[in-house]
Coordinates of C-alpha atoms in Angstrom, one line a residue:
M1465 CA 12.2 9.3 37.5
R1466 CA 11.7 13.0 38.7
D1467 CA 8.3 14.4 36.7
P1468 CA 10.3 17.6 34.6
D1469 CA 7.7 19.6 35.0
I1470 CA 8.5 19.5 39.1
A1471 CA 11.3 22.0 40.2
C1472 CA 13.4 20.2 42.7
D1473 CA 14.5 22.1 45.1
P1474 CA 18.6 23.0 45.2
T1475 CA 18.7 21.8 48.9
A1476 CA 16.8 18.2 48.2
V1477 CA 18.0 15.9 49.6
P1478 CA 19.8 12.2 47.6
I1479 CA 18.1 9.4 47.7
V1480 CA 19.4 6.5 45.8
L1481 CA 16.6 3.8 45.8
V1482 CA 18.9 0.4 44.9
T1483 CA 17.2 -2.5 43.5
G1484 CA 17.3 -5.6 41.1
P1485 CA 17.2 -9.1 40.8
S1486 CA 19.5 -10.7 43.7
G1487 CA 22.8 -11.7 42.7
A1488 CA 22.7 -8.8 40.7
G1489 CA 25.2 -7.0 42.8
R1490 CA 23.1 -4.8 45.1
T1491 CA 24.5 -5.8 48.4
T1492 CA 27.2 -4.3 47.1
A1493 CA 26.4 -1.0 45.5
I1494 CA 24.4 -0.6 48.5
N1495 CA 28.1 -0.9 50.9
V1496 CA 29.3 1.6 48.4
L1497 CA 27.1 3.9 48.8
E1498 CA 27.3 4.3 52.1
D1499 CA 31.2 4.4 52.0
L1500 CA 30.9 7.7 50.5
G1501 CA 28.3 9.1 52.9
F1502 CA 25.4 7.9 52.1
E1503 CA 23.3 7.0 55.1
A1504 CA 21.9 2.9 53.7
I1505 CA 19.0 0.9 54.9
D1506 CA 18.4 -2.3 53.3
N1507 CA 15.0 -4.5 53.2
L1508 CA 13.0 -1.7 54.9
P1509 CA 9.2 -2.5 54.4
L1510 CA 7.7 -0.5 51.8
R1511 CA 5.0 0.8 54.5
L1512 CA 7.6 2.4 56.7
L1513 CA 9.1 4.6 54.4
P1514 CA 6.7 7.1 53.8
G1515 CA 7.2 7.7 57.6
L1516 CA 11.0 8.2 57.2
V1517 CA 10.8 10.5 54.0
D1518 CA 8.3 12.8 55.8
A1519 CA 10.1 12.9 58.7
N1520 CA 12.3 16.2 58.6
S1521 CA 15.9 15.2 60.0
L1522 CA 16.8 13.7 56.7
T1523 CA 20.1 16.1 56.4
R1524 CA 22.4 13.7 54.4
P1525 CA 22.0 12.0 51.6
M1526 CA 20.5 8.6 51.7
A1527 CA 20.8 5.0 50.5
L1528 CA 17.5 2.8 50.1
G1529 CA 17.6 -0.9 49.3
L1530 CA 14.5 -2.8 47.6
D1531 CA 13.4 -5.4 46.6
S1532 CA 12.0 -9.4 46.5
R1533 CA 12.8 -9.9 49.1
N1534 CA 10.5 -7.2 50.9
R1535 CA 7.9 -8.8 52.6
D1536 CA 5.7 -7.0 51.6
F1537 CA 7.3 -7.0 48.6
S1538 CA 5.4 -6.3 44.9
P1539 CA 6.1 -4.1 41.8
A1540 CA 3.1 -1.4 41.7
A1541 CA 3.9 -1.4 45.5
L1542 CA 7.7 -0.7 44.9
L1543 CA 6.3 1.7 41.3
D1544 CA 4.1 3.4 43.8
V1545 CA 7.0 4.7 46.7
I1546 CA 8.9 5.2 43.5
D1547 CA 6.2 7.8 42.2
M1548 CA 5.7 9.2 45.9
L1549 CA 9.6 9.9 46.5
S1550 CA 9.5 11.8 42.6
A1551 CA 7.0 13.5 44.0
R1552 CA 9.2 15.6 47.0
R1553 CA 10.5 18.8 45.8
N1554 CA 12.7 18.3 49.0
L1555 CA 13.7 14.8 47.3
D1556 CA 16.7 13.6 44.3
L1557 CA 15.2 10.6 43.5
T1558 CA 17.8 8.2 41.1
V1559 CA 16.4 5.0 41.5
L1560 CA 19.0 2.7 40.6
Y1561 CA 19.3 -1.0 38.7
L1562 CA 21.4 -3.7 39.1
D1563 CA 21.0 -6.0 36.4
A1564 CA 23.0 -9.3 35.0
D1565 CA 22.9 -11.9 32.6
R1566 CA 20.4 -14.9 33.8
E1567 CA 23.0 -17.2 33.0
V1568 CA 25.6 -15.0 35.5
L1569 CA 22.6 -14.9 37.6
L1570 CA 22.5 -19.2 38.0
R1571 CA 26.6 -19.4 38.1
R1572 CA 26.8 -16.7 41.0
Y1573 CA 24.2 -18.7 42.9
S1574 CA 25.7 -22.1 41.8
E1575 CA 28.6 -20.6 43.4
T1576 CA 28.1 -19.4 46.4
R1577 CA 25.2 -22.6 47.2
R1578 CA 22.6 -20.2 48.3
R1579 CA 18.9 -20.5 48.4
H1580 CA 17.2 -18.0 45.7
P1581 CA 13.7 -15.9 48.1
L1582 CA 11.6 -16.7 45.5
A1583 CA 12.7 -20.0 45.2
P1584 CA 13.6 -21.4 48.1
A1585 CA 12.3 -25.2 48.3
E1586 CA 13.5 -25.3 44.5
D1587 CA 16.0 -25.2 42.0
P1588 CA 17.5 -21.7 41.7
E1589 CA 17.3 -21.5 37.9
V1590 CA 13.1 -21.3 39.1
G1591 CA 14.1 -18.1 41.6
V1592 CA 16.0 -16.7 39.0
L1593 CA 12.8 -16.6 35.8
R1594 CA 10.1 -15.4 38.4
E1595 CA 11.8 -13.0 39.4
I1596 CA 13.2 -11.4 36.4
D1597 CA 10.3 -11.6 35.6
L1598 CA 8.6 -9.8 38.7
M1599 CA 11.4 -7.0 38.0
L1600 CA 10.4 -6.2 34.5
P1601 CA 8.4 -3.3 35.7
I1602 CA 10.7 -2.0 38.0
R1603 CA 14.1 -2.2 35.5
D1604 CA 11.9 0.2 32.5
R1605 CA 11.5 3.2 35.5
A1606 CA 14.9 3.4 36.1
D1607 CA 17.0 6.4 36.4
L1608 CA 20.0 4.0 35.8
L1609 CA 20.8 0.8 34.1
L1610 CA 24.3 -1.0 35.4
D1611 CA 24.9 -4.4 33.9
T1612 CA 27.0 -6.0 36.4
S1613 CA 27.3 -9.5 34.2
E1614 CA 30.9 -8.7 32.8
L1615 CA 32.0 -6.5 36.5
N1616 CA 33.9 -8.1 39.0
I1617 CA 33.4 -6.4 42.4
H1618 CA 36.1 -4.0 42.4
Q1619 CA 34.7 -3.4 39.0
L1620 CA 31.6 -3.0 40.4
K1621 CA 32.8 -0.4 43.7
A1622 CA 34.9 1.6 40.8
D1623 CA 31.6 2.1 38.7
I1624 CA 29.7 2.9 41.5
E1625 CA 32.1 5.4 42.8
R1626 CA 32.3 7.2 39.6
R1627 CA 28.3 8.2 39.3
F1628 CA 28.5 9.2 43.0
A1629 CA 31.0 9.6 44.3
P1630 CA 30.7 13.8 46.1
G1631 CA 31.6 16.7 43.9
G1632 CA 28.5 18.3 42.5
R1633 CA 27.9 17.8 38.9
S1634 CA 31.4 16.6 38.0
L1635 CA 31.3 14.1 35.4
A1636 CA 33.8 11.1 35.0
V1637 CA 35.0 9.6 31.9
S1638 CA 35.5 5.4 31.4
L1639 CA 37.6 4.4 27.7
Q1640 CA 37.7 0.9 26.9
S1641 CA 40.0 -0.9 24.6
F1642 CA 37.7 -4.4 23.4
S1643 CA 37.9 -6.9 20.5
Y1644 CA 34.7 -7.4 18.4
K1645 CA 35.0 -11.2 18.3
R1646 CA 34.6 -11.3 22.3
G1647 CA 31.6 -8.9 21.7
V1648 CA 31.5 -5.1 22.5
P1649 CA 30.9 -4.3 25.8
R1650 CA 27.9 -3.9 28.1
S1651 CA 26.7 -0.6 29.7
I1652 CA 28.6 1.5 27.4
D1653 CA 27.3 5.1 26.5
M1654 CA 29.3 5.3 22.9
V1655 CA 30.8 2.7 20.9
F1656 CA 33.7 3.9 18.0
D1657 CA 34.7 1.0 15.4
C1658 CA 38.2 1.3 14.6
R1659 CA 38.6 -1.8 12.5
F1660 CA 39.3 0.3 9.3
L1661 CA 42.4 1.4 9.6
R1662 CA 46.0 0.1 8.9
N1663 CA 46.5 -3.4 11.3
P1664 CA 50.2 -3.6 13.3
Y1665 CA 49.0 -6.9 13.3
W1666 CA 50.7 -7.9 9.7
E1667 CA 53.2 -5.9 10.8
Q1668 CA 56.4 -8.5 12.2
S1669 CA 58.0 -6.3 14.0
L1670 CA 54.5 -5.2 15.8
R1671 CA 52.8 -8.0 16.8
S1672 CA 53.3 -8.9 20.0
L1673 CA 53.0 -5.1 20.8
D1674 CA 50.3 -3.3 22.0
G1675 CA 48.6 0.1 21.4
R1676 CA 50.0 1.5 24.4
D1677 CA 53.6 1.6 22.0
V1678 CA 54.8 4.1 20.9
A1679 CA 56.2 2.1 17.2
V1680 CA 52.3 0.7 17.5
Q1681 CA 51.2 4.3 18.1
S1682 CA 53.0 5.6 14.8
Y1683 CA 52.4 2.3 12.6
V1684 CA 48.0 3.6 13.2
R1685 CA 48.3 7.2 12.9
E1686 CA 49.7 7.1 9.9
D1687 CA 46.8 6.0 8.0
S1688 CA 45.7 8.6 6.2
R1689 CA 42.0 8.5 7.9
Y1690 CA 42.9 8.1 10.9
E1691 CA 43.9 11.7 11.8
P1692 CA 40.3 12.9 10.6
F1693 CA 38.6 10.3 12.4
F1694 CA 40.6 10.6 15.3
D1695 CA 39.5 14.4 14.9
R1696 CA 35.7 13.9 14.9
V1697 CA 35.6 12.0 18.1
L1698 CA 37.5 14.3 19.7
D1699 CA 35.5 17.4 18.6
L1700 CA 32.5 15.3 19.7
I1701 CA 33.0 14.1 23.3
R1702 CA 34.5 17.9 23.6
L1703 CA 30.7 19.3 22.4
L1704 CA 28.8 16.7 24.3
L1705 CA 30.6 17.2 27.8
P1706 CA 29.5 20.6 29.0
A1707 CA 25.9 19.4 27.7
Y1708 CA 25.7 15.7 29.9
R1709 CA 27.4 17.6 32.6
E1710 CA 24.7 20.5 32.7
E1711 CA 21.8 17.6 31.7
G1712 CA 23.4 16.4 35.5
K1713 CA 25.1 12.4 34.2
S1714 CA 27.9 11.3 36.2
H1715 CA 29.4 8.9 33.9
L1716 CA 30.3 8.7 30.1
S1717 CA 31.6 5.1 28.8
I1718 CA 33.4 5.5 25.2
A1719 CA 34.6 1.8 23.8
F1720 CA 37.1 1.6 21.0
G1721 CA 36.7 -1.9 19.3
C1722 CA 38.7 -3.8 16.7
T1723 CA 39.6 -7.1 15.6
G1724 CA 41.9 -8.4 17.7
G1725 CA 41.7 -5.3 20.7
Q1726 CA 45.0 -5.2 20.7
H1727 CA 46.5 -2.6 18.7
R1728 CA 44.5 -0.5 16.7
S1729 CA 42.0 0.5 19.4
V1730 CA 44.2 0.4 22.2
T1731 CA 46.0 3.6 20.3
L1732 CA 42.7 5.5 20.2
A1733 CA 41.9 4.7 23.7
E1734 CA 44.8 6.0 24.6
T1735 CA 45.2 9.0 22.7
L1736 CA 41.7 10.3 23.5
A1737 CA 42.6 9.9 27.2
K1738 CA 45.6 12.0 27.0
D1739 CA 44.0 14.3 25.3
L1740 CA 40.8 14.9 27.8
A1741 CA 42.6 14.7 30.3
E1742 CA 45.0 17.3 29.4
D1743 CA 41.2 18.9 28.8
G1744 CA 41.5 18.4 32.8
Q1745 CA 39.2 16.0 32.5
Q1746 CA 38.3 12.8 34.7
V1747 CA 40.0 9.6 32.9
S1748 CA 39.7 6.1 33.6
I1749 CA 40.9 3.4 30.8
R1750 CA 40.7 -0.1 30.9
H1751 CA 42.0 -2.3 27.5
R1752 CA 40.0 -5.6 28.1
E1753 CA 42.1 -7.9 25.7
L1754 CA 45.5 -7.3 26.3
H1755 CA 45.7 -10.0 29.3
S1756 CA 43.7 -11.8 27.1
P1757 CA 45.5 -14.6 23.9
R1758 CA 46.4 -12.8 21.1
Q1759 CA 43.9 -12.1 18.4
K1760 CA 44.6 -11.0 14.5

């Protein structure tokens, strides 16, 4: 992370250092950044990096893929590279760390039948565990930590695009509804629990509908606590968005949770999305449970 006492040249070239354990999505992230106009270089030996950034020909954003597969890789050497890049006033560095649960990494290796680079002659689990421990110091230094455990390749691509697409300091907001029975989604900045609101599940005529339906939304809004709760959430988001934008944050993720993820949380997410869109805000929305079995 750049030292806040070091002023960054407004013409500084953005550099995204993409790293993380094998199988977490690093290659996908590199490819998406390349599609966004970044010059992408993967697995460049660390010893060659100083010469690359010393060149006067850096005129467009660059994405560098560095991980344990590099021949001269070590956590200390990569940390030295991060310090070196952070100190350059002509560079604007972001360390992007792609992460995933151990079980997810193992499943991905099982599906592809690949050998793990840190355990080519051993069980992939040995390599996964070895790499997780090896990468911990780098994980702690990341500017942006992206957990891909629950993301498919299309969702990961969309997330990278939201965070790094050209457009200056614009800020994209993603809203999500979910069921607490399945757990809180990963990589969420703000979570609001709306289980205290009246539940349309107990109304037989509304049970088969969801929070995108006007009848369900009207039922939820009739709760006397709905309006003051929603107004405070909306005021909070409107207060924070300009501050996050000034800070350079490119993406804000907000989630609403209820028991089944079908009615109340969907209503809140839909309503907030509508109000923010009317404000001119770039908003995307996902309802995690709408294609899952109904839960009360």
